[in-house]
Amino acid sequence: MQRLPNLIWLRSFAAAAQHLSFTQAAVELGLTQTAVSLHVRSLEAELGCALFTRAARRLTLTQTGQAYAYSLRQALGDMAFSTVSLFGAGVEQMLTVRVPISSAALWLAHRLPEFSAAHPDVSVRLVSQVWDGGTPDADQADVELRFGGGSWPGVHARKVSSERIVPISAAGDKRDRYDMAALQNGPLVKILGFEDMLLRYLNAHNLTLARGVTSHAVDTTVAAIDIVAAGGGSAVVLERFAHTAIKTGKPIAITGAAVETNLAHYLLTTTTSGPNEPAKHLFEAWLEVAFQEGS
């Protein structure tokens, strides 16, 4: 039976995997970049496999490294939080989580009771925003979740979800479940900033938008679903959002097969540390599991 690797090796790997940088991992851990690199190489030697692919100025996880980093973050988060809970001040921790408004209203808010039940010593302050952008503000949020393509200037982000898109219409509409006519002919409800989801869905089925289609434009999926539910047209939204809306009683129906999208949810990574660090890691690990469990 293989012995458990040195804990500092594991922490060095987890930090490097989070930031995809030995330099940033060193800042987080208070070590030198050389020490972190040496710890990771020692861990790879102990395990007998490569965890990173190293290239000039670029560090990427191997497939094995991705799987190991995912489970290790959970384990280290549990260890850190248990230590604080048992031997710390014993006071409730307040964790500020910033998240896009539609992701909060149509998914995360409905999953938070699960986290609270498992970790009653952590209170979550959910701060939502319409648009993602800029650099993370450590003074306002311990955890920041974003939705998009994953490239934001000056920001390091880790992908934590895979998403699919579906068309929706009012539940009372009398049409076949996979009839695309309404999506082609309108009226349509478009979500500002994500209009390409509609085109991506139509292209996946070799369809084009009819000329002269009337449409509404809104800045959140929450508003789009409300308009659709009121009979104002059809829209293309994230599958997980559509399922949540239906489960909570919104009179909408999914009217087509799901299509993969290159958009996803990302956790922003920072090198800051503080009293909320154990709860932060615990929440982020829980969030990744929740996304993997689906809608």
CSV table of C-alpha atoms in Angstrom, one decimal:
chain,number,residue,atom,x,y,z
A,1,MET,CA,0.0,0.0,0.0
A,2,GLN,CA,1.4,3.4,-1.0
A,3,ARG,CA,2.1,5.7,1.8
A,4,LEU,CA,0.4,9.2,2.0
A,5,PRO,CA,2.6,11.8,0.3
A,6,ASN,CA,4.1,14.6,2.4
A,7,LEU,CA,1.5,17.2,3.3
A,8,ILE,CA,3.5,20.2,2.1
A,9,TRP,CA,3.9,18.5,-1.3
A,10,LEU,CA,0.2,18.1,-1.5
A,11,ARG,CA,-0.4,21.8,-0.5
A,12,SER,CA,2.1,22.9,-3.1
A,13,PHE,CA,0.5,20.9,-5.8
A,14,ALA,CA,-3.0,22.1,-4.8
A,15,ALA,CA,-1.9,25.7,-4.9
A,16,ALA,CA,-0.1,25.4,-8.2
A,17,ALA,CA,-3.1,23.6,-9.7
A,18,GLN,CA,-5.4,26.3,-8.6
A,19,HIS,CA,-3.3,29.1,-10.0
A,20,LEU,CA,-1.6,27.2,-12.8
A,21,SER,CA,1.6,29.0,-11.7
A,22,PHE,CA,4.4,28.0,-9.3
A,23,THR,CA,5.1,31.6,-8.7
A,24,GLN,CA,1.6,32.5,-7.5
A,25,ALA,CA,1.4,29.2,-5.5
A,26,ALA,CA,4.7,30.3,-3.7
A,27,VAL,CA,3.1,33.7,-2.8
A,28,GLU,CA,0.1,31.9,-1.4
A,29,LEU,CA,2.1,29.5,0.7
A,30,GLY,CA,4.9,31.8,1.7
A,31,LEU,CA,7.5,29.7,0.0
A,32,THR,CA,10.0,30.3,-2.8
A,33,GLN,CA,9.0,29.4,-6.4
A,34,THR,CA,11.9,26.9,-6.4
A,35,ALA,CA,10.6,25.2,-3.3
A,36,VAL,CA,7.1,24.8,-4.7
A,37,SER,CA,8.4,23.4,-8.0
A,38,LEU,CA,10.6,20.9,-6.0
A,39,HIS,CA,7.7,19.8,-3.9
A,40,VAL,CA,5.5,19.2,-6.9
A,41,ARG,CA,8.3,17.2,-8.6
A,42,SER,CA,8.8,15.2,-5.4
A,43,LEU,CA,5.1,14.4,-5.4
A,44,GLU,CA,5.1,13.3,-9.0
A,45,ALA,CA,8.1,11.0,-8.3
A,46,GLU,CA,6.3,9.6,-5.2
A,47,LEU,CA,3.1,8.9,-7.3
A,48,GLY,CA,4.9,7.7,-10.3
A,49,CYS,CA,3.1,10.0,-12.8
A,50,ALA,CA,3.2,13.5,-14.2
A,51,LEU,CA,0.6,15.9,-12.8
A,52,PHE,CA,1.6,18.9,-14.9
A,53,THR,CA,2.6,19.5,-18.5
A,54,ARG,CA,5.4,22.1,-18.4
A,55,ALA,CA,6.0,24.5,-21.3
A,56,ALA,CA,7.7,27.9,-21.7
A,57,ARG,CA,5.8,30.3,-19.4
A,58,ARG,CA,2.8,27.9,-19.3
A,59,LEU,CA,1.7,25.3,-16.9
A,60,THR,CA,-1.2,22.9,-17.6
A,61,LEU,CA,-2.6,20.0,-15.7
A,62,THR,CA,-2.5,16.5,-17.1
A,63,GLN,CA,-5.7,14.5,-17.1
A,64,THR,CA,-4.5,12.7,-14.0
A,65,GLY,CA,-3.5,16.0,-12.5
A,66,GLN,CA,-7.0,17.4,-13.0
A,67,ALA,CA,-8.7,14.5,-11.3
A,68,TYR,CA,-6.2,14.6,-8.4
A,69,ALA,CA,-6.5,18.3,-7.9
A,70,TYR,CA,-10.2,18.2,-7.8
A,71,SER,CA,-10.3,15.5,-5.0
A,72,LEU,CA,-7.4,17.1,-3.2
A,73,ARG,CA,-9.0,20.5,-3.0
A,74,GLN,CA,-12.0,18.9,-1.3
A,75,ALA,CA,-9.8,17.0,1.2
A,76,LEU,CA,-7.7,20.0,2.1
A,77,GLY,CA,-10.8,22.2,2.5
A,78,ASP,CA,-12.3,19.7,4.8
A,79,MET,CA,-9.1,19.4,6.9
A,80,ALA,CA,-8.7,23.2,7.2
A,81,PHE,CA,-12.3,23.8,8.1
A,82,SER,CA,-12.4,21.0,10.7
A,83,THR,CA,-9.2,22.4,12.3
A,84,VAL,CA,-10.7,25.9,12.6
A,85,SER,CA,-14.1,24.6,13.8
A,86,LEU,CA,-12.5,22.4,16.5
A,87,PHE,CA,-9.6,24.5,17.7
A,88,GLY,CA,-10.4,28.0,16.5
A,89,ALA,CA,-12.5,30.6,18.1
A,90,GLY,CA,-15.7,28.7,17.4
A,91,VAL,CA,-17.5,31.6,15.9
A,92,GLU,CA,-19.6,31.6,12.8
A,93,GLN,CA,-17.8,32.6,9.7
A,94,MET,CA,-19.4,34.9,7.1
A,95,LEU,CA,-18.4,34.1,3.6
A,96,THR,CA,-19.2,36.7,0.8
A,97,VAL,CA,-19.9,35.0,-2.5
A,98,ARG,CA,-20.2,37.1,-5.7
A,99,VAL,CA,-22.1,35.5,-8.6
A,100,PRO,CA,-23.9,36.5,-11.7
A,101,ILE,CA,-27.5,37.4,-10.9
A,102,SER,CA,-29.1,34.7,-13.2
A,103,SER,CA,-26.7,32.0,-11.8
A,104,ALA,CA,-27.7,33.0,-8.3
A,105,ALA,CA,-31.4,33.2,-8.9
A,106,LEU,CA,-31.8,30.2,-11.2
A,107,TRP,CA,-29.3,27.8,-9.7
A,108,LEU,CA,-27.1,28.6,-6.7
A,109,ALA,CA,-29.8,30.0,-4.4
A,110,HIS,CA,-31.6,26.7,-4.7
A,111,ARG,CA,-28.5,24.7,-3.7
A,112,LEU,CA,-27.3,26.8,-0.8
A,113,PRO,CA,-29.5,25.1,1.8
A,114,GLU,CA,-27.5,21.9,1.1
A,115,PHE,CA,-24.3,23.6,1.9
A,116,SER,CA,-25.8,25.3,5.0
A,117,ALA,CA,-27.1,22.0,6.3
A,118,ALA,CA,-23.7,20.4,6.0
A,119,HIS,CA,-21.7,23.3,7.3
A,120,PRO,CA,-23.9,25.3,9.8
A,121,ASP,CA,-20.9,27.3,11.1
A,122,VAL,CA,-20.5,29.1,7.7
A,123,SER,CA,-23.0,31.8,6.7
A,124,VAL,CA,-23.1,32.8,3.1
A,125,ARG,CA,-23.6,36.4,2.0
A,126,LEU,CA,-24.7,36.1,-1.7
A,127,VAL,CA,-23.9,39.2,-3.7
A,128,SER,CA,-25.2,39.1,-7.3
A,129,GLN,CA,-24.3,41.3,-10.3
A,130,VAL,CA,-25.6,41.5,-13.9
A,131,TRP,CA,-22.3,41.9,-15.8
A,132,ASP,CA,-19.0,40.2,-15.2
A,133,GLY,CA,-15.9,42.2,-15.8
A,134,GLY,CA,-12.8,43.8,-14.4
A,135,THR,CA,-10.5,42.3,-11.8
A,136,PRO,CA,-11.7,40.6,-8.6
A,137,ASP,CA,-12.2,42.8,-5.6
A,138,ALA,CA,-10.9,40.9,-2.6
A,139,ASP,CA,-12.4,43.4,-0.2
A,140,GLN,CA,-15.9,42.6,-1.3
A,141,ALA,CA,-15.9,38.9,-2.0
A,142,ASP,CA,-14.2,35.8,-0.7
A,143,VAL,CA,-15.4,33.7,-3.6
A,144,GLU,CA,-16.3,35.0,-7.1
A,145,LEU,CA,-18.1,32.9,-9.7
A,146,ARG,CA,-18.3,34.1,-13.3
A,147,PHE,CA,-20.0,32.9,-16.4
A,148,GLY,CA,-18.6,33.2,-19.9
A,149,GLY,CA,-15.7,32.1,-22.1
A,150,GLY,CA,-13.1,32.1,-19.3
A,151,SER,CA,-10.9,34.9,-20.6
A,152,TRP,CA,-10.9,38.1,-18.5
A,153,PRO,CA,-8.0,40.5,-18.6
A,154,GLY,CA,-5.9,40.4,-15.5
A,155,VAL,CA,-7.9,37.5,-14.0
A,156,HIS,CA,-7.0,33.9,-13.4
A,157,ALA,CA,-10.0,31.6,-13.5
A,158,ARG,CA,-10.7,27.9,-13.1
A,159,LYS,CA,-13.5,26.2,-15.0
A,160,VAL,CA,-15.9,24.4,-12.7
A,161,SER,CA,-18.9,23.6,-15.0
A,162,SER,CA,-19.8,22.3,-18.4
A,163,GLU,CA,-23.0,23.8,-19.8
A,164,ARG,CA,-25.6,22.9,-22.4
A,165,ILE,CA,-28.2,25.2,-24.0
A,166,VAL,CA,-31.9,24.5,-24.7
A,167,PRO,CA,-34.8,26.4,-26.3
A,168,ILE,CA,-37.8,27.2,-24.1
A,169,SER,CA,-41.3,28.4,-24.8
A,170,ALA,CA,-44.4,28.9,-22.7
A,171,ALA,CA,-45.7,25.6,-21.3
A,172,GLY,CA,-49.2,26.2,-22.7
A,173,ASP,CA,-48.0,26.5,-26.3
A,174,LYS,CA,-49.5,23.6,-28.4
A,175,ARG,CA,-46.6,22.3,-30.4
A,176,ASP,CA,-44.4,19.2,-30.7
A,177,ARG,CA,-41.6,19.0,-28.1
A,178,TYR,CA,-38.9,19.3,-30.8
A,179,ASP,CA,-40.7,21.7,-33.2
A,180,MET,CA,-38.1,24.5,-34.1
A,181,ALA,CA,-40.6,26.7,-35.9
A,182,ALA,CA,-41.2,29.1,-33.0
A,183,LEU,CA,-37.4,29.5,-32.5
A,184,GLN,CA,-36.9,30.3,-36.2
A,185,ASN,CA,-40.0,32.6,-36.7
A,186,GLY,CA,-40.2,34.3,-33.3
A,187,PRO,CA,-41.0,36.3,-31.4
A,188,LEU,CA,-37.8,35.8,-29.6
A,189,VAL,CA,-36.3,36.9,-26.3
A,190,LYS,CA,-32.6,37.6,-26.5
A,191,ILE,CA,-30.2,38.0,-23.6
A,192,LEU,CA,-27.8,40.9,-24.0
A,193,GLY,CA,-24.2,39.7,-24.2
A,194,PHE,CA,-25.2,36.1,-25.0
A,195,GLU,CA,-27.1,36.5,-28.3
A,196,ASP,CA,-24.7,34.0,-29.8
A,197,MET,CA,-26.4,31.2,-27.8
A,198,LEU,CA,-29.4,31.5,-30.1
A,199,LEU,CA,-27.3,31.3,-33.3
A,200,ARG,CA,-25.2,28.5,-31.9
A,201,TYR,CA,-28.3,26.5,-31.2
A,202,LEU,CA,-29.8,27.1,-34.7
A,203,ASN,CA,-26.5,26.3,-36.3
A,204,ALA,CA,-26.3,23.0,-34.5
A,205,HIS,CA,-29.5,22.0,-36.2
A,206,ASN,CA,-28.6,23.5,-39.6
A,207,LEU,CA,-31.3,26.2,-39.2
A,208,THR,CA,-31.3,29.9,-39.9
A,209,LEU,CA,-33.3,32.7,-38.4
A,210,ALA,CA,-36.3,33.9,-40.5
A,211,ARG,CA,-36.3,37.5,-41.8
A,212,GLY,CA,-38.2,40.1,-39.9
A,213,VAL,CA,-38.3,38.2,-36.6
A,214,THR,CA,-39.5,40.4,-33.8
A,215,SER,CA,-37.6,40.2,-30.5
A,216,HIS,CA,-37.2,41.5,-27.0
A,217,ALA,CA,-33.8,42.2,-25.4
A,218,VAL,CA,-33.2,41.7,-21.7
A,219,ASP,CA,-30.0,41.7,-19.6
A,220,THR,CA,-30.7,38.6,-17.5
A,221,THR,CA,-31.9,35.1,-18.0
A,222,VAL,CA,-34.3,35.7,-15.1
A,223,ALA,CA,-36.1,38.3,-17.2
A,224,ALA,CA,-36.0,36.2,-20.3
A,225,ILE,CA,-37.7,33.3,-18.6
A,226,ASP,CA,-40.4,35.6,-17.1
A,227,ILE,CA,-41.2,37.0,-20.6
A,228,VAL,CA,-41.3,33.5,-22.1
A,229,ALA,CA,-43.5,32.2,-19.3
A,230,ALA,CA,-45.9,35.1,-20.0
A,231,GLY,CA,-46.2,34.0,-23.6
A,232,GLY,CA,-43.9,36.6,-25.0
A,233,GLY,CA,-41.9,34.3,-27.3
A,234,SER,CA,-39.1,31.7,-27.2
A,235,ALA,CA,-35.5,31.9,-25.9
A,236,VAL,CA,-32.3,29.8,-25.7
A,237,VAL,CA,-31.0,29.5,-22.1
A,238,LEU,CA,-28.7,27.2,-20.1
A,239,GLU,CA,-30.2,23.8,-19.5
A,240,ARG,CA,-29.6,24.0,-15.8
A,241,PHE,CA,-31.5,27.3,-15.5
A,242,ALA,CA,-34.4,25.9,-17.5
A,243,HIS,CA,-34.7,22.9,-15.2
A,244,THR,CA,-34.6,25.1,-12.1
A,245,ALA,CA,-37.3,27.4,-13.5
A,246,ILE,CA,-39.6,24.4,-14.3
A,247,LYS,CA,-39.0,22.8,-10.9
A,248,THR,CA,-40.0,26.0,-9.1
A,249,GLY,CA,-43.2,26.3,-11.0
A,250,LYS,CA,-42.4,28.6,-14.0
A,251,PRO,CA,-44.9,27.8,-16.8
A,252,ILE,CA,-42.2,27.1,-19.4
A,253,ALA,CA,-41.3,24.0,-21.4
A,254,ILE,CA,-38.0,22.8,-23.0
A,255,THR,CA,-38.8,22.5,-26.7
A,256,GLY,CA,-35.6,21.0,-28.2
A,257,ALA,CA,-32.7,18.7,-27.5
A,258,ALA,CA,-29.7,20.2,-25.5
A,259,VAL,CA,-26.6,21.4,-27.4
A,260,GLU,CA,-23.1,21.8,-25.9
A,261,THR,CA,-21.8,25.3,-25.5
A,262,ASN,CA,-18.3,26.7,-25.0
A,263,LEU,CA,-19.6,29.0,-22.2
A,264,ALA,CA,-19.1,27.8,-18.6
A,265,HIS,CA,-18.9,28.9,-15.0
A,266,TYR,CA,-15.5,29.8,-13.6
A,267,LEU,CA,-14.1,30.4,-10.1
A,268,LEU,CA,-11.7,33.3,-9.9
A,269,THR,CA,-8.5,32.4,-8.1
A,270,THR,CA,-6.5,34.9,-6.0
A,271,THR,CA,-3.3,34.7,-3.9
A,272,THR,CA,-4.9,36.5,-0.9
A,273,SER,CA,-5.4,34.7,2.4
A,274,GLY,CA,-7.2,35.5,5.6
A,275,PRO,CA,-9.4,34.2,8.4
A,276,ASN,CA,-12.1,33.0,5.8
A,277,GLU,CA,-9.6,31.0,3.8
A,278,PRO,CA,-10.6,27.6,5.2
A,279,ALA,CA,-14.3,28.3,4.6
A,280,LYS,CA,-13.5,29.7,1.1
A,281,HIS,CA,-11.8,26.5,0.1
A,282,LEU,CA,-14.6,24.4,1.6
A,283,PHE,CA,-17.2,26.3,-0.3
A,284,GLU,CA,-15.4,26.2,-3.6
A,285,ALA,CA,-14.9,22.4,-3.3
A,286,TRP,CA,-18.6,22.0,-2.5
A,287,LEU,CA,-19.5,24.3,-5.5
A,288,GLU,CA,-17.5,22.1,-7.9
A,289,VAL,CA,-19.2,19.0,-6.7
A,290,ALA,CA,-22.6,20.7,-7.0
A,291,PHE,CA,-21.9,21.6,-10.6
A,292,GLN,CA,-20.8,18.1,-11.5
A,293,GLU,CA,-24.0,16.7,-10.0
A,294,GLY,CA,-25.9,18.6,-12.7
A,295,SER,CA,-29.0,20.8,-12.5
